[in-house]
PDB file of C-alpha atoms and ligand atoms in Angstrom:
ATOM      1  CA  UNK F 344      73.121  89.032  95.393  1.00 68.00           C
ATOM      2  CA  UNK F 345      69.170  89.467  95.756  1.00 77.00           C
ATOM      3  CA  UNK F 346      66.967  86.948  94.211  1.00 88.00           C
ATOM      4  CA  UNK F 347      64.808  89.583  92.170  1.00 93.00           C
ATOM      5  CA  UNK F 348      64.545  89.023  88.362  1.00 98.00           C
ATOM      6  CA  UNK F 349      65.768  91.539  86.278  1.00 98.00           C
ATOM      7  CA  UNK F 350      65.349  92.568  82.902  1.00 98.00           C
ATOM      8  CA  UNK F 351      67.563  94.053  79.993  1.00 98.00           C
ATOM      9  CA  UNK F 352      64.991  94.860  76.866  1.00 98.00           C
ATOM     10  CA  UNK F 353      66.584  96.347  74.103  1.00 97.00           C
ATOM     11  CA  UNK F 354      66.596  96.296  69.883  1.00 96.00           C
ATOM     12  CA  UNK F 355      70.180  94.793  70.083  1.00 97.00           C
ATOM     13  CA  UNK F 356      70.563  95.284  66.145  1.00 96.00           C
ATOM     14  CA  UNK F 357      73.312  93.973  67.499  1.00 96.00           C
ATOM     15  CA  UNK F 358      74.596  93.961  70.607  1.00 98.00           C
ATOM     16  CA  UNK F 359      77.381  95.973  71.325  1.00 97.00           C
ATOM     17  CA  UNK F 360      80.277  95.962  73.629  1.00 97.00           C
ATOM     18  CA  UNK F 361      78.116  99.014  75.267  1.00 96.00           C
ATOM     19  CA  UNK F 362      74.680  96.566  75.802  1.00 97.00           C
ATOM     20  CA  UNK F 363      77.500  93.630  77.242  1.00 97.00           C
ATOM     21  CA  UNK F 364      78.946  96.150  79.796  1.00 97.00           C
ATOM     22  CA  UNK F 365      75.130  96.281  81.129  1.00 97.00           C
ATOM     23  CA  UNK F 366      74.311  93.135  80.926  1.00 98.00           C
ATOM     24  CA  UNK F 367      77.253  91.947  82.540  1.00 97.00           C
ATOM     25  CA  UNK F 368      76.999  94.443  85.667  1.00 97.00           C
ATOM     26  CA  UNK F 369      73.263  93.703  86.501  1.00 98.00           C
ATOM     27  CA  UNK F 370      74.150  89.791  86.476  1.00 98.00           C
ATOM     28  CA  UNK F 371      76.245  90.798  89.284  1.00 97.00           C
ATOM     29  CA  UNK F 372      73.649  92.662  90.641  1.00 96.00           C
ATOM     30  CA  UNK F 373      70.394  90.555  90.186  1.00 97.00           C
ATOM     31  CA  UNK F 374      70.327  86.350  90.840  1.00 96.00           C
ATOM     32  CA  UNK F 375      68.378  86.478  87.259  1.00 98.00           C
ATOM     33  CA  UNK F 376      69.077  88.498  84.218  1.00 98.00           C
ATOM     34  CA  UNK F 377      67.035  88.041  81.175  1.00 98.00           C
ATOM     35  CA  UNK F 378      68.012  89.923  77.983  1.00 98.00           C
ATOM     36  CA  UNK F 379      64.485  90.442  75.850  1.00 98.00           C
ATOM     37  CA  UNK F 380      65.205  91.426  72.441  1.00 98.00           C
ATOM     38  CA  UNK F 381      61.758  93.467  71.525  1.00 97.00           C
ATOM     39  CA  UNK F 382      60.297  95.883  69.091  1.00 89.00           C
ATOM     40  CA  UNK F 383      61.370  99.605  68.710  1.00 88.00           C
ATOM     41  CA  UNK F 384      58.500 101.334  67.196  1.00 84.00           C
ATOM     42  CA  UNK F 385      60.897 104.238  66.167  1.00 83.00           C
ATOM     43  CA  UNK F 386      63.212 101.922  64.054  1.00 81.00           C
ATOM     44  CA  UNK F 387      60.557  99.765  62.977  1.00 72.00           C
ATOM     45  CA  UNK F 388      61.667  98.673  59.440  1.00 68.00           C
ATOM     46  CA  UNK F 389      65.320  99.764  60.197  1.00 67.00           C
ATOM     47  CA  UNK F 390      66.409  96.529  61.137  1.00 72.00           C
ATOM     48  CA  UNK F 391      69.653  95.051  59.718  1.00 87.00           C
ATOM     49  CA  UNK F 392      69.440  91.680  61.594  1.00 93.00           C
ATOM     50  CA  UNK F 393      66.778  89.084  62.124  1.00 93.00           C
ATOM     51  CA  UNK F 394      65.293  88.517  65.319  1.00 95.00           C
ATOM     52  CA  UNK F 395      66.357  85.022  65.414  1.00 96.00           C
ATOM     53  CA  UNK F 396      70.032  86.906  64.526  1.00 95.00           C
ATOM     54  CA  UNK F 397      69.745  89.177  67.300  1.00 97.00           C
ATOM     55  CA  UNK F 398      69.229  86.301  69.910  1.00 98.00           C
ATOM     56  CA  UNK F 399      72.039  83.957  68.589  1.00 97.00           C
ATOM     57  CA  UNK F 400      74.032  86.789  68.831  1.00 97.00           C
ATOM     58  CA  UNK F 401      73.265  87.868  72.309  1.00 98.00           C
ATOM     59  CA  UNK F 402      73.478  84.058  73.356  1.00 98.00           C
ATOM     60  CA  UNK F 403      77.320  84.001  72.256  1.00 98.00           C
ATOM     61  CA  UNK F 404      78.156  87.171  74.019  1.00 98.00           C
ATOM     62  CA  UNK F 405      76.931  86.328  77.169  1.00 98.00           C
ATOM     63  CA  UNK F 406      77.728  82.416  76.805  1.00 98.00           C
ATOM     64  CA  UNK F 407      80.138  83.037  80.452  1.00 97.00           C
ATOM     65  CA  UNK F 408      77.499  84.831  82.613  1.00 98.00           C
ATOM     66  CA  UNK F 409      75.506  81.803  83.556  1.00 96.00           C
ATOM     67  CA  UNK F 410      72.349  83.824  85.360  1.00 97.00           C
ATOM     68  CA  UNK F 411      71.360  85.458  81.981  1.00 98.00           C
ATOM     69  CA  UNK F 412      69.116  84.198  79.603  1.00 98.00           C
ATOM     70  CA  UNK F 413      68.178  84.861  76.111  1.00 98.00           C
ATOM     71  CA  UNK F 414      64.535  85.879  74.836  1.00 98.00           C
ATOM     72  CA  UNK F 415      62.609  88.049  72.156  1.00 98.00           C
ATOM     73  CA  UNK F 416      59.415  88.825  72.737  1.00 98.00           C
ATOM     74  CA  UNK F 417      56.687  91.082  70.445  1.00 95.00           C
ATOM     75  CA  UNK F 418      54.872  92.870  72.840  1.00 96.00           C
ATOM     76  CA  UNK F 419      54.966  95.172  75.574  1.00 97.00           C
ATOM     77  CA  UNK F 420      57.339  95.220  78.055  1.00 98.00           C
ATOM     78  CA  UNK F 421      54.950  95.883  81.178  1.00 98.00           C
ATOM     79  CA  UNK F 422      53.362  92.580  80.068  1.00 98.00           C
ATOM     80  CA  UNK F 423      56.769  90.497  79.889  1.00 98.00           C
ATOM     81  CA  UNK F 424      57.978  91.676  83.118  1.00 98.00           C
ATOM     82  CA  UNK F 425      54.666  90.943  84.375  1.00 97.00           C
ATOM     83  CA  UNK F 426      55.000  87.117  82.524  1.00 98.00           C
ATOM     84  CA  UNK F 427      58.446  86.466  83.886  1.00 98.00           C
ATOM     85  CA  UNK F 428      57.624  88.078  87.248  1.00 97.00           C
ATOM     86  CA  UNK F 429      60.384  90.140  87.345  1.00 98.00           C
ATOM     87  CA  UNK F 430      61.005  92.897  89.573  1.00 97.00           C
ATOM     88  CA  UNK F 431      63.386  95.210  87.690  1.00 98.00           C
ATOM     89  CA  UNK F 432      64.111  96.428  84.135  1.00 98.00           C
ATOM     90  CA  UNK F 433      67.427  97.550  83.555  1.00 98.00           C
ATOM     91  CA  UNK F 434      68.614 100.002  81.109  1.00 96.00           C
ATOM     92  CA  UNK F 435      71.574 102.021  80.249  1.00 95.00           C
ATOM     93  CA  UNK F 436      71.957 106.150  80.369  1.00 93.00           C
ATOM     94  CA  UNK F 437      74.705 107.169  78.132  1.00 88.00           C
ATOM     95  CA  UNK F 438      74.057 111.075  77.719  1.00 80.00           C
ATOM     96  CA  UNK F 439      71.468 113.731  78.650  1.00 80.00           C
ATOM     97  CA  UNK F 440      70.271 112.865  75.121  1.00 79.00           C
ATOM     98  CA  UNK F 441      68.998 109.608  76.080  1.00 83.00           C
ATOM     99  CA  UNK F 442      66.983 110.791  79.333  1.00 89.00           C
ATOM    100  CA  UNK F 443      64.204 112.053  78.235  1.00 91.00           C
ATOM    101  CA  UNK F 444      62.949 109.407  76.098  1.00 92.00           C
ATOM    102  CA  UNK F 445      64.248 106.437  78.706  1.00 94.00           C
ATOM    103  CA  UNK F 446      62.689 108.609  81.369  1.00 94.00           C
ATOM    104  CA  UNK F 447      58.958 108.771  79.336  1.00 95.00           C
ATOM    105  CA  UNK F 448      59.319 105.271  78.927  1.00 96.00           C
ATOM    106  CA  UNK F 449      60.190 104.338  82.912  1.00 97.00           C
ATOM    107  CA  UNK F 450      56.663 106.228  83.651  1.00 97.00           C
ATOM    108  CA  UNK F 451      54.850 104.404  80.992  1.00 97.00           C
ATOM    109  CA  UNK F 452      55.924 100.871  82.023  1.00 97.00           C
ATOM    110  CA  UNK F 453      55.093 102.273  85.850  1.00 97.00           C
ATOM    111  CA  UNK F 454      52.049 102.862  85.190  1.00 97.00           C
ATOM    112  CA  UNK F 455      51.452  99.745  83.160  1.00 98.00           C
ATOM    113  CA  UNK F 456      52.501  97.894  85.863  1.00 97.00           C
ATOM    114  CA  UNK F 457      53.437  98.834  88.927  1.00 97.00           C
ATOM    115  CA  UNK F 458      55.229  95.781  90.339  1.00 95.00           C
ATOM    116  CA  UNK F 459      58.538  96.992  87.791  1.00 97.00           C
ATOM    117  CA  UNK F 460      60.934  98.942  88.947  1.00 97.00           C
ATOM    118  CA  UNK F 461      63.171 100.530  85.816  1.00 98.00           C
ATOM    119  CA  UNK F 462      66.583 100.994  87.055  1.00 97.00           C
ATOM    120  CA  UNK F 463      69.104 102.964  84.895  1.00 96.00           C
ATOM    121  CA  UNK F 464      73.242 102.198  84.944  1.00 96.00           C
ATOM    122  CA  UNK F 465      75.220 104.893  83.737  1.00 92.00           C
ATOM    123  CA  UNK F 466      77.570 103.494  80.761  1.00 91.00           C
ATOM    124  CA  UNK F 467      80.916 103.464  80.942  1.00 89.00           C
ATOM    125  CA  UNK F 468      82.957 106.213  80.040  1.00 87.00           C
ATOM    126  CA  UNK F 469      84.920 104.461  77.331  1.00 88.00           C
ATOM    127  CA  UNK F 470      80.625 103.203  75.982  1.00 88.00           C
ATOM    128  CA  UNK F 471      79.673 106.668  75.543  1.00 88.00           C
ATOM    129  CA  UNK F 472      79.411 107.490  71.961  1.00 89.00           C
ATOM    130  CA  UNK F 473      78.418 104.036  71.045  1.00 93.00           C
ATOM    131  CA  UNK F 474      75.653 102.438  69.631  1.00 94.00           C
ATOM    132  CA  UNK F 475      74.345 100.095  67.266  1.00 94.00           C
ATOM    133  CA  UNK F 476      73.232 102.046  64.227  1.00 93.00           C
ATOM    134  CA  UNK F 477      77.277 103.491  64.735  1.00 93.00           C
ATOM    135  CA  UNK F 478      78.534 100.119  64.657  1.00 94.00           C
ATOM    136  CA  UNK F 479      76.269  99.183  61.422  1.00 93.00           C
ATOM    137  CA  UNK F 480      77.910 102.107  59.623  1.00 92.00           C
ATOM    138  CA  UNK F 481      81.330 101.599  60.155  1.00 93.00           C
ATOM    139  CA  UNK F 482      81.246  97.777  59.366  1.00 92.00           C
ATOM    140  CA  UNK F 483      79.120  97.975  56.058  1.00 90.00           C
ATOM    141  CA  UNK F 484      82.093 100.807  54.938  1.00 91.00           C
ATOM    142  CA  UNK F 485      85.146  98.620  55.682  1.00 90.00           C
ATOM    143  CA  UNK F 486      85.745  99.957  58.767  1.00 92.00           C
ATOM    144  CA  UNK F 487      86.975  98.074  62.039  1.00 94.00           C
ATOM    145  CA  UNK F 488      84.317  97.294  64.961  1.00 95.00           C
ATOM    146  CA  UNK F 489      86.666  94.941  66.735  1.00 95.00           C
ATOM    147  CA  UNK F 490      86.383  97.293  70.031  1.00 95.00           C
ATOM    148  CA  UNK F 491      83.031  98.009  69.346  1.00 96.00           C
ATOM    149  CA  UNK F 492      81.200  94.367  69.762  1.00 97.00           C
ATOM    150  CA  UNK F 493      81.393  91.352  71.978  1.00 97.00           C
ATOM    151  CA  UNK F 494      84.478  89.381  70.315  1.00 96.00           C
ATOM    152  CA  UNK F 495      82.127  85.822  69.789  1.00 96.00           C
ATOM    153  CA  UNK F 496      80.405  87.575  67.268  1.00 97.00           C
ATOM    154  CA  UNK F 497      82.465  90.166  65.558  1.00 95.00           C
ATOM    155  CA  UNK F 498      82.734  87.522  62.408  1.00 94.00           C
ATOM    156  CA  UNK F 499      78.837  87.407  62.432  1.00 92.00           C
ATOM    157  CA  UNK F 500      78.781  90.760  62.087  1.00 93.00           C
ATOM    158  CA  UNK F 501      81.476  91.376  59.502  1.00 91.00           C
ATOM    159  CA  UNK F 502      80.087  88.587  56.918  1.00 89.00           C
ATOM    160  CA  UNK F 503      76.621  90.097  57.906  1.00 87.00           C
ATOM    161  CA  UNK F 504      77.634  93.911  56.791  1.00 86.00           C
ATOM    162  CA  UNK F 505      80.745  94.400  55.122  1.00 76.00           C
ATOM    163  CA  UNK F 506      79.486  94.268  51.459  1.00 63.00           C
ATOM    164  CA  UNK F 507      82.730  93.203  50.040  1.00 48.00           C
ATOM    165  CA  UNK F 508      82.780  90.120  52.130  1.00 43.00           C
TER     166      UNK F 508
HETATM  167  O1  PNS O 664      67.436  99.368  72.275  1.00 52.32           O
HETATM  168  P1  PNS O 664      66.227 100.274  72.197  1.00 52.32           P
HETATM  169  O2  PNS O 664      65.731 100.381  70.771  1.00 52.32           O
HETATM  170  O3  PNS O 664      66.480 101.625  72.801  1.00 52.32           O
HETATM  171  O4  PNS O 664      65.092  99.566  73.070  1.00 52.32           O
HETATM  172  C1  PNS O 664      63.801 100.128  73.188  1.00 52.32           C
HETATM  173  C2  PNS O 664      62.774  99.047  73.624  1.00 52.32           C
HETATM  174  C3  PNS O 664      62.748  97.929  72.595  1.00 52.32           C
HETATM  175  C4  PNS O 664      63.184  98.503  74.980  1.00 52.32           C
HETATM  176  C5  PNS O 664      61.393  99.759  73.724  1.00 52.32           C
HETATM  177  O5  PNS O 664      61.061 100.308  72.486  1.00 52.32           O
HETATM  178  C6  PNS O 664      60.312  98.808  74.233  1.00 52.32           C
HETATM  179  O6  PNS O 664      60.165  98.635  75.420  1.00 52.32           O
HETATM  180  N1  PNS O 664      59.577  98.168  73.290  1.00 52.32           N
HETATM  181  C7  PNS O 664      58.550  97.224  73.617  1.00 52.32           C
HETATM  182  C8  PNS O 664      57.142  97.807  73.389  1.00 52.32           C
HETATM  183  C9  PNS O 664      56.730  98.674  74.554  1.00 52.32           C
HETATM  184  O7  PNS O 664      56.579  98.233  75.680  1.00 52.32           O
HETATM  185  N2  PNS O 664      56.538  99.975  74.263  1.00 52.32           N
HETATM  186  C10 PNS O 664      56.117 100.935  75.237  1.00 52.32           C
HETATM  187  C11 PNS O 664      57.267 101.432  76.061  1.00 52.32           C
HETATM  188  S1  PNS O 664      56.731 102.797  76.989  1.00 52.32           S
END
């Protein structure tokens, strides 16, 4: 395990079994792994969860993996892997779909600063068509998300968005 700190940013509105699978393979990976919930400018007011929400929520999902911690941060992600020192930013690829953007984002934060590396992981097969805004759908129409989320906080997320609850 190297001793470089590594970084998971992400909207986590919420966190998904998906963003887990990621988080939990870099902590294998990295000797720190600090999951940053920021700001999306693209989904600005689509948010369904607090901030404060989003954290709790992460916290509980990764309560077992004891080199990750838990932040939000409203700002730019150059400048927090700059503050924490860390040396890597981890995100997930889970279709061509996703490359461009992620890839236009890697060369922004490069250039921003140059001391970050942005590694991607490939998601898991079984990860591929999921993603938060999916998950929001199917649990404010009834609809099951038990294999969708981390298990600590599939009640959170039920009460939160299934209106008849
Ligand atoms: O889960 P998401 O919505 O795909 O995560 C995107 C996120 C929040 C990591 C990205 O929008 C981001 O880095 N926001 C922080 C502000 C920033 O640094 N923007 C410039 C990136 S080039």
């Amino acid at each position: 395990m190297n001793n470089t700190i590594a970084i998971c940013p992400g909207s986590f509105d919420p966190i998904t079994i998906g963003h887990l699978d990621i988080i939990s393979r870099s902590a294998k990976m990295f000797g720190k792994v600090i999951v940053v919930v920021m700001s999306n400018i693209n989904k600005k007011n689509s948010g369904s969860f607090t901030v404060e929400e989003r954290v709790e929520m992460i916290k509980k999902s990764v309560a077992d993996i004891p080199n990750v911690e838990v932040d939000h941060f409203e700002g730019l992600l150059a400048d927090y892997a700059k503050l924490k020192n860390a040396g890597a930013i981890i995100k997930g690829l889970r279709a061509v779909t996703d490359f461009e953007y992620e890839f236009q984002m890697a060369l922004t934060n490069k250039k921003l600063n140059p001391e970050v590396e942005t590694l991607f992981l490939t998601t898991s097969a079984e990860n591929m068509y999921l993603s938060s805004s999916m998950v929001k759908q199917i649990a404010s129409m009834g609809g099951d998300v038990t294999e969708f989320v981390p298990q600590a906080i599939h009640n959170d997320i039920i009460k939160r968005l299934r209106k008849e609850v």
